[in-house]
Amino acid sequence: MNRVKQLFKNTLIFGIGNIGSKLIQFIAVPMFTFFLTTKEYGEADLLTTMVSLALPFFSLCLYDAILRFIIDDPSNEESIISSAIFVTGILVGILTIIDLFLMFLNVPNIFLYRLAIAFLIVQVIQSLLAQYMKAIGKNWLYSINGLLLSVLILLLSLLFFQFDGNKVYWYFYAQIAAYVISIIFIEVCLMKRIVFRLASVRKSWIKKLTMYSLPLIPNQIMWWVMNASDRLLVTYFLGLSINGIYAIAAKIPSLTNVVITIFMQAWQLSSFENANNKDRNIFFSSVFNNLLFVLVLFSSIIMTFLMAIMTIIASKSYYSAWEYVPMLLLGGIFSNMSMFLGTNYLVGKNTGGIFRTSIIGAVLNVGLNIFLIPKLGANGASISTLVSYLVVCLIRLFETNRLIHINIDYRLLLSATIILLTQIGCLYAHAFVAQIIFPILVLLINYKYVFNAVKVGKNIMNR
């Protein structure tokens, strides 16, 4: 019960910060659609997507490495973080040189690309420092920082959009300023710790950290391809305006991702801490099935209220985005379960397995996008996303079974499949009134998960 209690505690801590931050990000969507045209929002989203592609390259995914190694070897914390920051400093220096070089190029919209590089630099620094806070157990501060960052993005965007000029520029000004303030906040929180000492930099730790994190770079790239290649190909085949609408559709499944983001931050810590326990198969299986239940329930609820959500978050010109949401929701379930199974590779320090499975999914995703988008429009992209995530999930389930055996609740899996597919059919048939039945069915058929959650909650409260 202690490890379950710790998992619940960490989930609650990360939940307070993440639910607030995700809610604020969700509130920001109608603001962006109000101030930006579909073309401007498509352009901003496209550049943001490109920055997310560059982030693994220019951070070397060291933020994942320091979490794993500091938890595993806290006695070498100073050497680990100092070595990571040393490498990060070199990478930021390279980015700065690239930015200065662009200043001398006479290329249309070059200033926008320079803003994107500045945005990338602050993300590299902030992601490393934020993960370090989590690695040393400052989970509350980590959550507060996430909430602060979202509040700043919302308020600064609202402020900057009032100014004249290119609204896409102001979009990035707000993002950059928010990340800078977040970095300052983290530095203040870590004032009593030695975050960097040149004398503590060790070649051995640089080697260990990079050897662990380097396979995660292509994994992140492949994950980016699966998440974002559809945006690029939708833009290529259908134009920036349709990409802006599709980008809004992709925001809806992020409501479900709030759950997984909160949980995965807590689960990553618990999985490392319980990696060597004899009964880890039972523990991992229980968490897997409970997570699947929550994702299915949340997806069903979102589809039930999808039309109401669309009227709240977007203007009329974006309303057709609802058509792409159901397939993206299903893809989100398999994406999140794949992330959960990916942790099993990290537990075994087999980061190469994550890379290999992600490549398969990415290649499949791009191929399906190229084939389906011209035939089915933007829905071709959502179907491609669903199929590729499903394939990755199945492969990871099979491969990690050798390390950690997951006992799947097939009653849950079968009932979820039937209910969600029927609900999607009703949605496309415009049977909106019938939608309320489906989340109720999920709860009734799989009631034991509700009872177990209540039981665990009572046990935790009584201790």
Coordinates of C-alpha atoms in Angstrom, one line a residue:
M1 CA 0.0 0.0 0.0
N2 CA 2.9 2.3 0.6
R3 CA 4.0 2.4 -3.0
V4 CA 0.3 2.9 -4.1
K5 CA 0.1 5.7 -1.6
Q6 CA 3.3 7.3 -2.9
L7 CA 2.0 7.0 -6.5
F8 CA -1.3 8.6 -5.5
K9 CA 0.5 11.3 -3.5
N10 CA 2.8 12.2 -6.5
T11 CA -0.1 12.1 -8.9
L12 CA -2.0 14.5 -6.6
I13 CA 1.0 16.9 -6.4
F14 CA 1.6 16.8 -10.2
G15 CA -2.1 17.0 -10.7
I16 CA -2.5 20.3 -8.9
G17 CA 0.0 21.9 -11.2
N18 CA -0.9 20.2 -14.4
I19 CA -4.7 20.4 -14.2
G20 CA -4.3 24.1 -13.6
S21 CA -1.8 24.6 -16.4
K22 CA -3.6 22.4 -18.9
L23 CA -6.9 24.2 -18.1
I24 CA -5.2 27.6 -18.7
Q25 CA -3.7 26.3 -22.0
F26 CA -7.2 25.2 -23.0
I27 CA -8.6 28.6 -22.1
A28 CA -5.9 30.1 -24.3
V29 CA -7.1 28.3 -27.4
P30 CA -10.2 30.5 -28.0
M31 CA -8.0 33.6 -27.4
F32 CA -5.6 32.5 -30.1
T33 CA -8.5 31.8 -32.5
F34 CA -10.0 35.2 -31.7
F35 CA -6.8 37.2 -32.4
L36 CA -5.2 35.0 -35.1
T37 CA -6.7 34.1 -38.5
T38 CA -6.7 30.4 -39.5
K39 CA -3.7 31.1 -41.6
E40 CA -1.8 32.9 -38.8
Y41 CA -2.6 30.3 -36.3
G42 CA -1.5 27.6 -38.8
E43 CA 1.8 29.4 -39.3
A44 CA 2.4 29.8 -35.5
D45 CA 1.5 26.2 -34.9
L46 CA 3.8 25.0 -37.7
L47 CA 6.8 26.9 -36.3
T48 CA 6.0 25.7 -32.8
T49 CA 5.9 22.2 -34.2
M50 CA 9.3 22.7 -35.8
V51 CA 10.8 23.9 -32.5
S52 CA 9.5 20.8 -30.8
L53 CA 11.3 18.8 -33.5
A54 CA 14.6 20.6 -32.8
L55 CA 14.3 20.3 -29.0
P56 CA 15.6 16.7 -28.7
F57 CA 18.6 17.6 -30.9
F58 CA 19.7 20.6 -29.0
S59 CA 19.0 19.2 -25.5
L60 CA 20.2 15.7 -26.2
C61 CA 17.3 14.6 -24.1
L62 CA 19.5 15.1 -21.0
Y63 CA 16.5 16.1 -19.0
D64 CA 15.4 12.4 -19.1
A65 CA 18.9 11.2 -18.2
I66 CA 19.4 13.3 -15.1
L67 CA 16.0 12.1 -13.7
R68 CA 17.0 8.5 -14.1
F69 CA 20.6 8.8 -12.8
I70 CA 20.0 11.2 -9.9
I71 CA 17.2 8.9 -8.6
D72 CA 19.5 5.9 -9.1
D73 CA 22.6 7.5 -7.6
P74 CA 21.8 10.6 -5.5
S75 CA 25.3 10.6 -3.9
N76 CA 26.6 11.9 -7.3
E77 CA 23.9 14.5 -7.8
E78 CA 26.3 17.5 -8.1
S79 CA 28.5 15.8 -10.7
I80 CA 25.4 14.6 -12.7
I81 CA 23.7 18.0 -12.9
S82 CA 27.0 19.9 -13.4
S83 CA 28.0 17.6 -16.3
A84 CA 24.5 17.9 -17.8
I85 CA 24.5 21.7 -17.6
F86 CA 28.0 21.8 -19.1
V87 CA 26.9 19.9 -22.2
T88 CA 23.7 22.0 -22.4
G89 CA 25.8 25.2 -22.3
I90 CA 27.7 24.0 -25.3
L91 CA 24.5 23.2 -27.2
V92 CA 23.0 26.6 -26.3
G93 CA 26.2 28.3 -27.6
I94 CA 25.7 26.5 -30.9
L95 CA 22.2 27.7 -31.2
T96 CA 23.3 31.3 -30.4
I97 CA 25.9 31.2 -33.2
I98 CA 23.2 29.9 -35.6
D99 CA 20.9 32.8 -34.5
L100 CA 23.7 35.4 -35.1
F101 CA 24.4 33.9 -38.5
L102 CA 20.8 34.2 -39.6
M103 CA 20.9 37.9 -38.7
F104 CA 23.1 38.5 -41.8
L105 CA 20.8 36.6 -44.2
N106 CA 18.4 38.5 -46.4
V107 CA 15.6 35.9 -46.4
P108 CA 11.8 36.7 -46.1
N109 CA 10.5 36.3 -42.6
I110 CA 14.0 35.6 -41.2
F111 CA 13.2 37.4 -38.0
L112 CA 10.4 35.0 -37.3
Y113 CA 12.9 32.1 -37.6
R114 CA 15.2 33.9 -35.2
L115 CA 12.3 34.2 -32.7
A116 CA 11.8 30.4 -33.1
I117 CA 15.5 29.8 -32.2
A118 CA 15.2 32.1 -29.2
F119 CA 12.1 30.1 -28.2
L120 CA 14.1 26.9 -28.6
I121 CA 17.0 28.1 -26.4
V122 CA 14.7 29.0 -23.5
Q123 CA 12.9 25.7 -23.8
V124 CA 16.2 23.7 -23.7
I125 CA 17.3 25.5 -20.5
Q126 CA 13.9 25.4 -18.8
S127 CA 13.3 21.7 -19.5
L128 CA 16.7 20.7 -17.9
L129 CA 16.3 22.8 -14.8
A130 CA 12.6 21.8 -14.3
Q131 CA 13.4 18.1 -14.6
Y132 CA 16.3 18.5 -12.1
M133 CA 13.8 19.9 -9.6
K134 CA 11.7 16.8 -10.0
A135 CA 14.8 14.5 -9.7
I136 CA 15.7 16.0 -6.3
G137 CA 12.2 15.6 -4.9
K138 CA 10.9 19.2 -5.2
N139 CA 7.7 17.9 -6.8
W140 CA 5.5 20.8 -5.4
L141 CA 7.8 23.4 -6.8
Y142 CA 7.9 21.5 -10.1
S143 CA 4.1 21.6 -10.3
I144 CA 3.9 25.2 -9.3
N145 CA 6.4 26.1 -12.0
G146 CA 4.3 24.4 -14.6
L147 CA 1.2 26.3 -13.5
L148 CA 3.2 29.6 -13.4
L149 CA 4.4 29.0 -16.9
S150 CA 0.9 28.5 -18.3
V151 CA -0.5 31.5 -16.5
L152 CA 2.3 33.7 -17.9
I153 CA 1.8 32.4 -21.4
L154 CA -1.9 33.2 -21.1
L155 CA -1.5 36.7 -19.6
L156 CA 1.4 37.8 -21.7
S157 CA -0.3 36.6 -24.9
L158 CA -3.4 38.6 -24.0
L159 CA -1.3 41.6 -23.3
F160 CA 1.0 41.4 -26.4
F161 CA -1.9 40.8 -28.7
Q162 CA -3.2 44.3 -27.9
F163 CA -0.2 45.8 -29.7
D164 CA 0.0 46.6 -33.3
G165 CA 2.0 44.6 -35.8
N166 CA 2.5 41.0 -36.8
K167 CA 0.4 38.9 -34.3
V168 CA 2.6 35.8 -34.9
Y169 CA 5.6 37.8 -33.7
W170 CA 3.7 38.7 -30.5
Y171 CA 2.7 35.1 -30.1
F172 CA 6.4 34.1 -29.8
Y173 CA 7.3 37.2 -27.7
A174 CA 4.8 36.0 -25.1
Q175 CA 6.1 32.4 -25.2
I176 CA 9.7 33.4 -24.8
A177 CA 9.0 35.9 -22.0
A178 CA 7.0 33.3 -20.1
Y179 CA 9.9 30.7 -20.3
V180 CA 12.5 33.3 -19.2
I181 CA 10.4 34.1 -16.1
S182 CA 10.0 30.4 -15.4
I183 CA 13.8 29.9 -15.6
I184 CA 14.3 32.7 -13.1
F185 CA 11.7 31.1 -10.8
I186 CA 13.5 27.8 -10.9
E187 CA 16.8 29.5 -10.2
V188 CA 15.4 31.2 -7.1
C189 CA 14.0 27.9 -5.9
L190 CA 17.4 26.2 -6.3
M191 CA 19.4 29.0 -4.7
K192 CA 20.5 26.9 -1.7
R193 CA 21.8 24.1 -4.0
I194 CA 24.9 23.9 -6.1
V195 CA 23.4 23.6 -9.5
F196 CA 26.6 23.9 -11.4
R197 CA 30.3 23.7 -10.4
L198 CA 32.9 23.4 -13.2
A199 CA 35.1 21.3 -11.0
S200 CA 32.3 18.8 -10.6
V201 CA 32.0 18.1 -14.3
R202 CA 33.2 14.6 -15.0
K203 CA 33.9 13.0 -18.4
S204 CA 32.6 9.7 -17.0
W205 CA 29.2 11.2 -16.2
I206 CA 29.1 13.1 -19.5
K207 CA 29.6 9.7 -21.2
K208 CA 27.0 7.9 -19.1
L209 CA 24.4 10.6 -19.5
T210 CA 24.8 10.9 -23.2
M211 CA 25.0 7.2 -23.8
Y212 CA 21.6 6.9 -22.0
S213 CA 20.0 9.9 -23.7
L214 CA 21.3 9.6 -27.3
P215 CA 18.9 6.8 -28.2
L216 CA 16.1 8.9 -26.8
I217 CA 16.8 11.6 -29.4
P218 CA 15.7 9.6 -32.4
N219 CA 12.9 8.3 -30.3
Q220 CA 11.7 11.8 -29.6
I221 CA 12.1 12.6 -33.3
M222 CA 10.1 9.6 -34.3
W223 CA 7.5 10.5 -31.7
W224 CA 7.5 14.0 -33.1
V225 CA 6.9 12.6 -36.6
M226 CA 4.0 10.6 -35.3
N227 CA 2.6 13.7 -33.5
A228 CA 3.4 16.4 -36.0
S229 CA 4.1 15.0 -39.5
D230 CA 0.4 15.1 -40.1
R231 CA 0.5 18.9 -39.5
L232 CA 3.2 19.3 -42.1
L233 CA 1.5 17.1 -44.6
V234 CA -1.9 18.6 -44.0
T235 CA -0.3 22.0 -44.7
Y236 CA 1.4 20.6 -47.9
F237 CA -1.7 18.9 -49.3
L238 CA -4.5 21.1 -48.0
G239 CA -3.0 24.5 -47.0
L240 CA -2.3 26.6 -43.8
S241 CA -6.0 27.3 -43.2
I242 CA -6.9 23.6 -42.9
N243 CA -3.8 23.0 -40.8
G244 CA -5.1 25.7 -38.4
I245 CA -8.5 23.9 -38.2
Y246 CA -6.8 20.5 -37.7
A247 CA -4.5 22.0 -35.0
I248 CA -7.7 23.0 -33.1
A249 CA -9.0 19.4 -33.4
A250 CA -5.7 18.1 -32.0
K251 CA -6.2 20.3 -28.9
I252 CA -9.3 18.4 -27.9
P253 CA -7.6 15.1 -27.1
S254 CA -5.2 17.1 -24.9
L255 CA -8.0 17.1 -22.4
T256 CA -7.4 13.4 -22.0
N257 CA -3.7 14.0 -22.1
V258 CA -4.0 16.0 -18.9
V259 CA -4.7 12.7 -17.1
I260 CA -1.7 10.9 -18.6
T261 CA 0.7 13.8 -18.2
I262 CA -0.1 14.1 -14.5
F263 CA 0.0 10.3 -14.0
M264 CA 3.2 9.7 -16.1
Q265 CA 5.2 12.2 -14.1
A266 CA 4.3 10.3 -10.9
W267 CA 4.6 6.9 -12.6
Q268 CA 8.1 7.5 -14.0
L269 CA 9.3 8.0 -10.4
S270 CA 7.4 5.0 -9.1
S271 CA 8.5 2.7 -11.9
F272 CA 12.2 3.5 -11.2
E273 CA 11.7 3.1 -7.5
N274 CA 10.0 -0.3 -7.9
A275 CA 12.1 -1.6 -10.7
N276 CA 13.7 -4.4 -8.6
N277 CA 10.7 -5.5 -6.6
K278 CA 9.7 -9.2 -6.9
D279 CA 6.0 -8.5 -7.4
R280 CA 6.5 -5.7 -9.9
N281 CA 4.5 -7.7 -12.6
I282 CA 1.4 -7.5 -10.4
F283 CA 2.0 -3.8 -9.6
F284 CA 2.7 -2.8 -13.2
S285 CA -0.3 -4.8 -14.5
S286 CA -2.7 -3.2 -12.0
V287 CA -1.5 0.3 -13.0
F288 CA -1.8 -0.5 -16.7
N289 CA -5.4 -1.7 -16.5
N290 CA -6.5 1.2 -14.2
L291 CA -4.8 3.7 -16.6
L292 CA -6.6 2.1 -19.6
F293 CA -9.9 2.4 -17.8
V294 CA -9.4 6.1 -17.0
L295 CA -8.4 6.9 -20.6
V296 CA -11.4 5.1 -22.1
L297 CA -13.8 6.8 -19.6
F298 CA -12.3 10.3 -20.3
S299 CA -12.4 9.8 -24.1
S300 CA -16.0 8.7 -23.9
I301 CA -16.9 11.8 -21.8
I302 CA -15.1 14.1 -24.2
M303 CA -17.0 12.7 -27.2
T304 CA -20.3 13.0 -25.2
F305 CA -19.8 16.7 -24.8
L306 CA -17.7 17.3 -28.0
M307 CA -20.1 19.7 -29.6
A308 CA -20.5 21.8 -26.5
I309 CA -16.7 21.9 -26.1
M310 CA -16.3 23.1 -29.7
T311 CA -18.6 26.0 -29.2
I312 CA -16.7 27.1 -26.2
I313 CA -13.1 26.9 -27.4
A314 CA -13.3 28.0 -31.0
S315 CA -15.0 30.5 -33.3
K316 CA -17.4 29.4 -36.0
S317 CA -14.6 29.3 -38.7
Y318 CA -13.0 26.5 -36.7
Y319 CA -16.1 24.5 -35.9
S320 CA -15.6 21.8 -38.6
A321 CA -12.6 20.6 -36.5
W322 CA -14.9 18.3 -34.5
E323 CA -14.9 15.8 -37.4
Y324 CA -11.3 15.0 -36.8
V325 CA -11.5 14.6 -33.1
P326 CA -12.9 11.0 -32.6
M327 CA -10.0 9.3 -34.4
L328 CA -7.5 11.5 -32.6
L329 CA -9.0 10.5 -29.3
L330 CA -8.6 6.8 -30.1
G331 CA -5.1 7.5 -31.2
G332 CA -4.5 9.3 -28.0
I333 CA -5.4 6.3 -25.9
F334 CA -2.9 4.1 -27.8
S335 CA -0.3 6.9 -27.6
N336 CA -0.6 7.2 -23.9
M337 CA -0.5 3.4 -23.4
S338 CA 2.6 3.3 -25.6
M339 CA 4.2 5.9 -23.3
F340 CA 3.4 3.8 -20.3
L341 CA 4.9 0.7 -21.9
G342 CA 7.9 2.8 -23.0
T343 CA 8.7 3.3 -19.3
N344 CA 9.4 -0.4 -19.1
Y345 CA 12.3 0.1 -21.5
L346 CA 13.6 2.9 -19.2
V347 CA 13.3 0.6 -16.2
G348 CA 15.6 -1.9 -17.9
K349 CA 17.8 1.0 -19.3
N350 CA 17.0 -0.3 -22.8
T351 CA 16.5 3.0 -24.5
G352 CA 17.3 1.4 -27.9
G353 CA 14.0 -0.5 -27.7
I354 CA 12.1 2.8 -27.4
F355 CA 13.9 4.1 -30.5
R356 CA 13.3 1.0 -32.6
T357 CA 9.5 0.9 -31.9
S358 CA 9.2 4.6 -32.5
I359 CA 10.9 4.3 -35.9
I360 CA 8.3 1.7 -37.0
G361 CA 5.4 3.9 -35.9
A362 CA 6.9 7.0 -37.5
V363 CA 7.6 5.4 -40.9
L364 CA 4.1 3.9 -40.9
N365 CA 2.5 7.3 -39.9
V366 CA 4.3 9.2 -42.7
G367 CA 3.4 6.6 -45.3
L368 CA -0.2 6.5 -44.3
N369 CA -0.4 10.3 -44.2
I370 CA 0.9 10.5 -47.8
F371 CA -1.5 7.9 -48.9
L372 CA -4.7 8.9 -47.0
I373 CA -4.6 12.8 -46.8
P374 CA -5.1 13.3 -50.5
K375 CA -8.0 10.8 -50.4
L376 CA -9.7 11.6 -47.1
G377 CA -8.6 15.1 -46.4
A378 CA -7.5 16.0 -42.8
N379 CA -9.3 12.9 -41.5
G380 CA -6.7 10.9 -43.3
A381 CA -4.2 12.3 -40.9
S382 CA -6.2 11.4 -37.9
I383 CA -6.7 7.8 -39.1
S384 CA -2.9 7.6 -39.8
T385 CA -2.2 8.7 -36.3
L386 CA -4.6 6.1 -34.8
V387 CA -3.1 3.2 -36.8
S388 CA 0.5 4.1 -36.1
Y389 CA 0.0 4.5 -32.4
L390 CA -1.9 1.2 -32.2
V391 CA 1.0 -0.6 -33.9
V392 CA 3.6 0.8 -31.6
C393 CA 1.5 -0.1 -28.6
L394 CA 1.1 -3.7 -29.7
I395 CA 4.9 -4.1 -30.4
R396 CA 5.9 -2.5 -27.1
L397 CA 3.4 -4.7 -25.2
F398 CA 5.0 -7.8 -26.8
E399 CA 8.6 -6.8 -26.4
T400 CA 8.5 -5.6 -22.8
N401 CA 6.6 -8.7 -21.8
R402 CA 10.0 -10.3 -21.5
L403 CA 11.0 -7.8 -18.8
I404 CA 7.6 -7.0 -17.2
H405 CA 4.6 -9.2 -17.8
I406 CA 1.4 -7.2 -18.1
N407 CA -1.8 -9.1 -17.4
I408 CA -4.4 -7.3 -19.5
D409 CA -8.0 -7.1 -18.4
Y410 CA -9.6 -8.4 -21.6
R411 CA -13.1 -7.7 -20.4
L412 CA -12.2 -4.0 -20.1
L413 CA -10.4 -4.0 -23.5
L414 CA -13.3 -5.7 -25.3
S415 CA -16.0 -3.6 -23.7
A416 CA -14.0 -0.4 -24.3
T417 CA -13.5 -1.2 -28.0
I418 CA -17.2 -1.9 -28.6
I419 CA -18.4 1.1 -26.7
L420 CA -16.0 3.7 -28.2
L421 CA -16.5 2.5 -31.8
T422 CA -20.3 2.5 -31.4
Q423 CA -20.1 6.0 -29.8
I424 CA -18.0 7.3 -32.8
G425 CA -20.6 5.9 -35.2
C426 CA -23.4 7.7 -33.4
L427 CA -21.3 10.9 -33.4
Y428 CA -20.9 10.8 -37.2
A429 CA -24.6 10.0 -37.5
H430 CA -25.3 13.1 -35.5
A431 CA -27.1 11.1 -32.8
F432 CA -25.8 13.6 -30.2
V433 CA -28.5 12.9 -27.6
A434 CA -27.5 9.2 -27.4
Q435 CA -23.9 10.1 -26.4
I436 CA -24.6 10.3 -22.7
I437 CA -25.3 6.6 -22.6
F438 CA -21.8 5.5 -23.4
P439 CA -19.7 6.8 -20.5
I440 CA -22.4 5.3 -18.2
L441 CA -21.9 1.9 -19.9
V442 CA -18.1 2.2 -19.4
L443 CA -18.7 2.7 -15.7
L444 CA -21.3 0.0 -15.3
I445 CA -19.4 -2.7 -17.1
N446 CA -16.1 -1.9 -15.4
Y447 CA -17.4 -0.9 -12.0
K448 CA -14.7 -2.7 -10.1
Y449 CA -12.2 0.0 -11.1
V450 CA -14.4 2.6 -9.5
F451 CA -14.8 0.5 -6.3
N452 CA -11.0 -0.2 -6.2
A453 CA -10.2 3.6 -6.5
V454 CA -12.7 4.4 -3.7
K455 CA -11.2 1.6 -1.6
V456 CA -7.6 2.8 -2.1
G457 CA -8.7 6.4 -1.5
K458 CA -10.2 5.4 1.9
N459 CA -7.1 3.5 2.9
I460 CA -4.9 6.4 2.1
M461 CA -7.2 8.8 4.0
N462 CA -7.2 6.5 7.1
R463 CA -3.4 6.3 7.3

